[in-house]
Amino acid sequence: MRTAIDNYLKAIFECSLSTKRTTNKQVACYLKIAPASVNGIVKKMEQHGLAYQRPYGPIMLSTKEMQRALVLMQRYRLCEAWLVHDFELPLTTIPHQAWEIADFDDAQLVQQLNQYLDYPKASPFGGAIQNVDQIVNDGSQPLINFEAGQTVRLCSYLESENTINYFQNIGLSLQQTLTVGEYNPQKQTIAVTDRNARTLKISEKIGEYIYVSLVKNTIVVD
């Protein structure tokens, strides 16, 4: 059965995917709980050497807990791939179901599931499965880190219901290329243009959790 620590490890890992650190506010938003609740759990994790946080600073996992989080994430993403492969479920339900199903500690089961699925390289949301280095860092960065005029490829996105719904409703797809446009500080949106010259306005908050990589030979417009 999943523990609160498991849930927090996953939340901290996913919220700190590109920077290796996150904030109480980001974790609270991800878990849909009050920031005060995050403060209490993080302090307990610090006491047991599971994570560390400077006063009012970012949260980071300890080396030991990062290794534990990697095992959790690898099995979780493998189960996501399995659910998409074998069951006609709405995509928004996949993360929760996969997280519950992946609560097992059997290396043989992992191997058999991998063989059955022909060793999937990535989850339905783009997260790496087989390559541990890529699970930690696949070279992608949040969309909000890129400048107008740069062309990027969409690599993955956060497996939260809000982000999945947004991703589907706006018509984005993994591996598509986008040209970054201007940031609108009043509306807090980033403009992007796809290959069909369709311009989309992406919320800055969502742009933090859409991970892209720079396409080579991109020309940056001043």
Short mmCIF file of C-alpha atoms in Angstrom, two decimals:
data_model
loop_
_atom_site.label_atom_id
_atom_site.label_comp_id
_atom_site.label_asym_id
_atom_site.label_seq_id
_atom_site.Cartn_x
_atom_site.Cartn_y
_atom_site.Cartn_z
CA MET A 1 0.00 0.00 0.00
CA ARG A 2 1.31 3.43 -0.91
CA THR A 3 2.72 5.49 1.94
CA ALA A 4 2.64 9.25 2.34
CA ILE A 5 6.42 9.26 1.84
CA ASP A 6 6.03 7.46 -1.50
CA ASN A 7 3.54 10.09 -2.64
CA TYR A 8 5.81 12.93 -1.56
CA LEU A 9 8.86 11.36 -3.19
CA LYS A 10 6.98 11.16 -6.47
CA ALA A 11 5.68 14.71 -6.15
CA ILE A 12 9.11 16.16 -5.31
CA PHE A 13 10.76 14.16 -8.10
CA GLU A 14 8.24 15.21 -10.73
CA CYS A 15 8.14 18.85 -9.69
CA SER A 16 11.94 19.08 -9.75
CA LEU A 17 12.49 17.16 -12.99
CA SER A 18 14.56 19.81 -14.75
CA THR A 19 16.15 21.62 -11.81
CA LYS A 20 16.57 18.84 -9.17
CA ARG A 21 14.80 21.11 -6.70
CA THR A 22 11.29 22.34 -6.10
CA THR A 23 9.28 24.47 -3.68
CA ASN A 24 6.62 23.83 -1.07
CA LYS A 25 4.15 25.74 -3.23
CA GLN A 26 4.81 23.58 -6.29
CA VAL A 27 4.48 20.34 -4.33
CA ALA A 28 1.30 21.59 -2.64
CA CYS A 29 -0.18 22.50 -6.02
CA TYR A 30 0.77 19.10 -7.45
CA LEU A 31 -0.77 17.18 -4.54
CA LYS A 32 -3.72 19.58 -4.25
CA ILE A 33 -3.13 20.18 -0.55
CA ALA A 34 -2.32 23.15 1.65
CA PRO A 35 1.32 24.36 1.70
CA ALA A 36 1.30 23.98 5.49
CA SER A 37 0.81 20.23 5.07
CA VAL A 38 3.85 20.08 2.81
CA ASN A 39 5.92 21.96 5.39
CA GLY A 40 5.15 19.37 8.04
CA ILE A 41 5.95 16.33 5.88
CA VAL A 42 9.13 17.85 4.47
CA LYS A 43 10.38 18.54 8.02
CA LYS A 44 9.75 14.89 8.92
CA MET A 45 11.58 13.81 5.77
CA GLU A 46 14.51 16.04 6.75
CA GLN A 47 14.63 14.48 10.22
CA HIS A 48 15.02 11.05 8.63
CA GLY A 49 17.56 12.18 6.03
CA LEU A 50 15.15 11.71 3.14
CA ALA A 51 15.22 15.27 1.88
CA TYR A 52 16.69 18.61 2.81
CA GLN A 53 15.58 22.20 2.60
CA ARG A 54 17.17 25.46 3.66
CA PRO A 55 14.88 27.94 5.43
CA TYR A 56 12.47 29.32 2.82
CA GLY A 57 14.57 27.60 0.17
CA PRO A 58 13.99 24.80 -2.36
CA ILE A 59 13.35 21.15 -1.48
CA MET A 60 15.85 18.56 -2.70
CA LEU A 61 15.93 14.79 -2.29
CA SER A 62 18.87 13.11 -0.60
CA THR A 63 21.05 10.85 -2.76
CA LYS A 64 19.54 7.75 -1.16
CA GLU A 65 15.98 8.91 -1.70
CA MET A 66 16.73 9.94 -5.27
CA GLN A 67 17.68 6.32 -5.95
CA ARG A 68 14.47 5.15 -4.30
CA ALA A 69 12.47 7.66 -6.34
CA LEU A 70 14.07 6.36 -9.55
CA VAL A 71 12.88 2.82 -8.80
CA LEU A 72 9.39 4.10 -8.03
CA MET A 73 9.24 6.20 -11.19
CA GLN A 74 10.56 3.47 -13.47
CA ARG A 75 7.90 0.98 -12.32
CA TYR A 76 5.21 3.65 -12.33
CA ARG A 77 5.93 4.64 -15.94
CA LEU A 78 6.12 1.00 -17.00
CA CYS A 79 2.63 0.48 -15.58
CA GLU A 80 1.43 3.60 -17.41
CA ALA A 81 2.67 2.07 -20.66
CA TRP A 82 0.93 -1.21 -19.81
CA LEU A 83 -2.42 0.44 -19.09
CA VAL A 84 -2.35 2.32 -22.39
CA HIS A 85 -1.25 -0.83 -24.22
CA ASP A 86 -4.01 -3.11 -22.90
CA PHE A 87 -6.90 -0.97 -21.67
CA GLU A 88 -9.09 1.70 -23.23
CA LEU A 89 -8.96 4.14 -20.33
CA PRO A 90 -9.18 7.93 -20.51
CA LEU A 91 -5.65 9.28 -20.49
CA THR A 92 -6.37 11.40 -17.42
CA THR A 93 -7.06 8.27 -15.34
CA ILE A 94 -3.82 6.50 -16.29
CA PRO A 95 -1.40 8.16 -13.81
CA HIS A 96 -3.46 7.44 -10.68
CA GLN A 97 -4.22 3.86 -11.68
CA ALA A 98 -0.62 3.18 -12.68
CA TRP A 99 0.68 4.60 -9.39
CA GLU A 100 -1.52 2.25 -7.39
CA ILE A 101 -0.72 -0.78 -9.54
CA ALA A 102 3.03 -0.11 -9.47
CA ASP A 103 3.16 -0.65 -5.70
CA PHE A 104 5.10 -3.89 -5.93
CA ASP A 105 8.65 -4.98 -5.20
CA ASP A 106 9.35 -7.87 -7.53
CA ALA A 107 12.19 -7.60 -10.04
CA GLN A 108 10.93 -10.64 -11.92
CA LEU A 109 7.54 -9.02 -12.44
CA VAL A 110 9.27 -5.90 -13.78
CA GLN A 111 11.24 -8.05 -16.21
CA GLN A 112 8.17 -9.97 -17.38
CA LEU A 113 6.16 -6.81 -17.87
CA ASN A 114 9.03 -5.28 -19.82
CA GLN A 115 9.24 -8.34 -22.05
CA TYR A 116 5.48 -8.35 -22.62
CA LEU A 117 5.55 -4.68 -23.67
CA ASP A 118 8.78 -5.09 -25.69
CA TYR A 119 10.74 -2.78 -23.40
CA PRO A 120 8.95 0.54 -23.96
CA LYS A 121 11.33 3.47 -24.00
CA ALA A 122 8.89 6.04 -22.69
CA SER A 123 5.58 6.43 -20.91
CA PRO A 124 2.50 7.80 -22.71
CA PHE A 125 3.52 11.20 -21.34
CA GLY A 126 7.07 11.04 -22.68
CA GLY A 127 8.96 10.13 -19.48
CA ALA A 128 11.88 7.72 -20.00
CA ILE A 129 11.50 4.18 -18.65
CA GLN A 130 14.54 2.06 -19.51
CA ASN A 131 17.36 4.60 -19.35
CA VAL A 132 17.98 5.65 -15.73
CA ASP A 133 20.11 8.62 -16.79
CA GLN A 134 17.27 9.92 -18.93
CA ILE A 135 14.78 9.45 -16.12
CA VAL A 136 16.93 11.84 -14.08
CA ASN A 137 17.79 14.18 -16.96
CA ASP A 138 16.88 13.69 -20.61
CA GLY A 139 18.26 17.08 -21.62
CA SER A 140 14.86 18.74 -21.93
CA GLN A 141 13.83 21.95 -20.20
CA PRO A 142 10.50 23.62 -19.38
CA LEU A 143 8.99 25.50 -22.30
CA ILE A 144 9.12 28.74 -20.31
CA ASN A 145 12.96 28.62 -20.40
CA PHE A 146 13.12 29.24 -24.15
CA GLU A 147 13.16 32.51 -26.07
CA ALA A 148 11.09 33.86 -28.92
CA GLY A 149 12.33 32.57 -32.27
CA GLN A 150 13.68 29.28 -30.98
CA THR A 151 12.33 26.01 -32.37
CA VAL A 152 11.79 23.21 -29.88
CA ARG A 153 10.62 19.61 -29.86
CA LEU A 154 8.03 18.53 -27.32
CA CYS A 155 9.54 15.71 -25.24
CA SER A 156 7.26 15.12 -22.25
CA TYR A 157 4.82 16.71 -19.86
CA LEU A 158 3.77 16.36 -16.24
CA GLU A 159 1.32 13.54 -15.51
CA SER A 160 -1.21 15.65 -13.64
CA GLU A 161 -4.88 15.71 -14.57
CA ASN A 162 -4.77 19.46 -15.17
CA THR A 163 -1.75 19.27 -17.48
CA ILE A 164 -3.09 16.24 -19.38
CA ASN A 165 -6.44 17.95 -19.97
CA TYR A 166 -4.73 21.16 -21.07
CA PHE A 167 -2.36 19.25 -23.35
CA GLN A 168 -5.24 17.41 -25.03
CA ASN A 169 -7.61 20.37 -25.29
CA ILE A 170 -5.05 22.65 -26.89
CA GLY A 171 -4.10 19.95 -29.39
CA LEU A 172 -0.45 19.32 -28.55
CA SER A 173 1.32 16.02 -29.21
CA LEU A 174 4.62 14.50 -28.20
CA GLN A 175 7.56 14.95 -30.58
CA GLN A 176 5.92 17.78 -32.50
CA THR A 177 8.03 20.86 -33.19
CA LEU A 178 7.01 24.33 -32.10
CA THR A 179 8.42 27.79 -32.67
CA VAL A 180 8.40 29.87 -29.51
CA GLY A 181 6.78 33.27 -29.78
CA GLU A 182 6.40 36.21 -27.43
CA TYR A 183 5.57 36.04 -23.75
CA ASN A 184 2.58 38.12 -22.66
CA PRO A 185 3.20 39.26 -19.07
CA GLN A 186 -0.34 40.62 -18.64
CA LYS A 187 -2.07 37.37 -19.63
CA GLN A 188 0.88 35.23 -18.46
CA THR A 189 0.89 33.21 -21.68
CA ILE A 190 3.55 32.03 -24.12
CA ALA A 191 2.75 32.01 -27.82
CA VAL A 192 3.92 29.02 -29.86
CA THR A 193 3.42 28.22 -33.54
CA ASP A 194 3.25 24.71 -34.96
CA ARG A 195 4.22 23.50 -38.43
CA ASN A 196 0.73 24.26 -39.73
CA ALA A 197 1.17 27.92 -38.78
CA ARG A 198 -1.34 27.49 -35.97
CA THR A 199 -0.58 29.83 -33.07
CA LEU A 200 -1.35 28.61 -29.56
CA LYS A 201 -1.30 30.55 -26.30
CA ILE A 202 0.04 28.40 -23.48
CA SER A 203 -0.41 29.30 -19.84
CA GLU A 204 2.84 30.14 -18.08
CA LYS A 205 1.94 27.74 -15.26
CA ILE A 206 1.46 24.89 -17.73
CA GLY A 207 4.61 25.93 -19.59
CA GLU A 208 6.60 25.09 -16.45
CA TYR A 209 5.63 21.43 -16.87
CA ILE A 210 5.84 20.97 -20.63
CA TYR A 211 9.38 19.79 -21.34
CA VAL A 212 11.00 20.50 -24.68
CA SER A 213 14.43 20.27 -26.29
CA LEU A 214 16.03 22.79 -28.61
CA VAL A 215 16.03 21.78 -32.27
CA LYS A 216 19.51 22.07 -33.78
CA ASN A 217 20.30 24.95 -36.11
CA THR A 218 17.54 27.04 -34.60
CA ILE A 219 17.76 30.70 -35.54
CA VAL A 220 16.97 33.01 -32.69
CA VAL A 221 15.16 36.19 -33.71
CA ASP A 222 16.20 39.35 -31.85
#
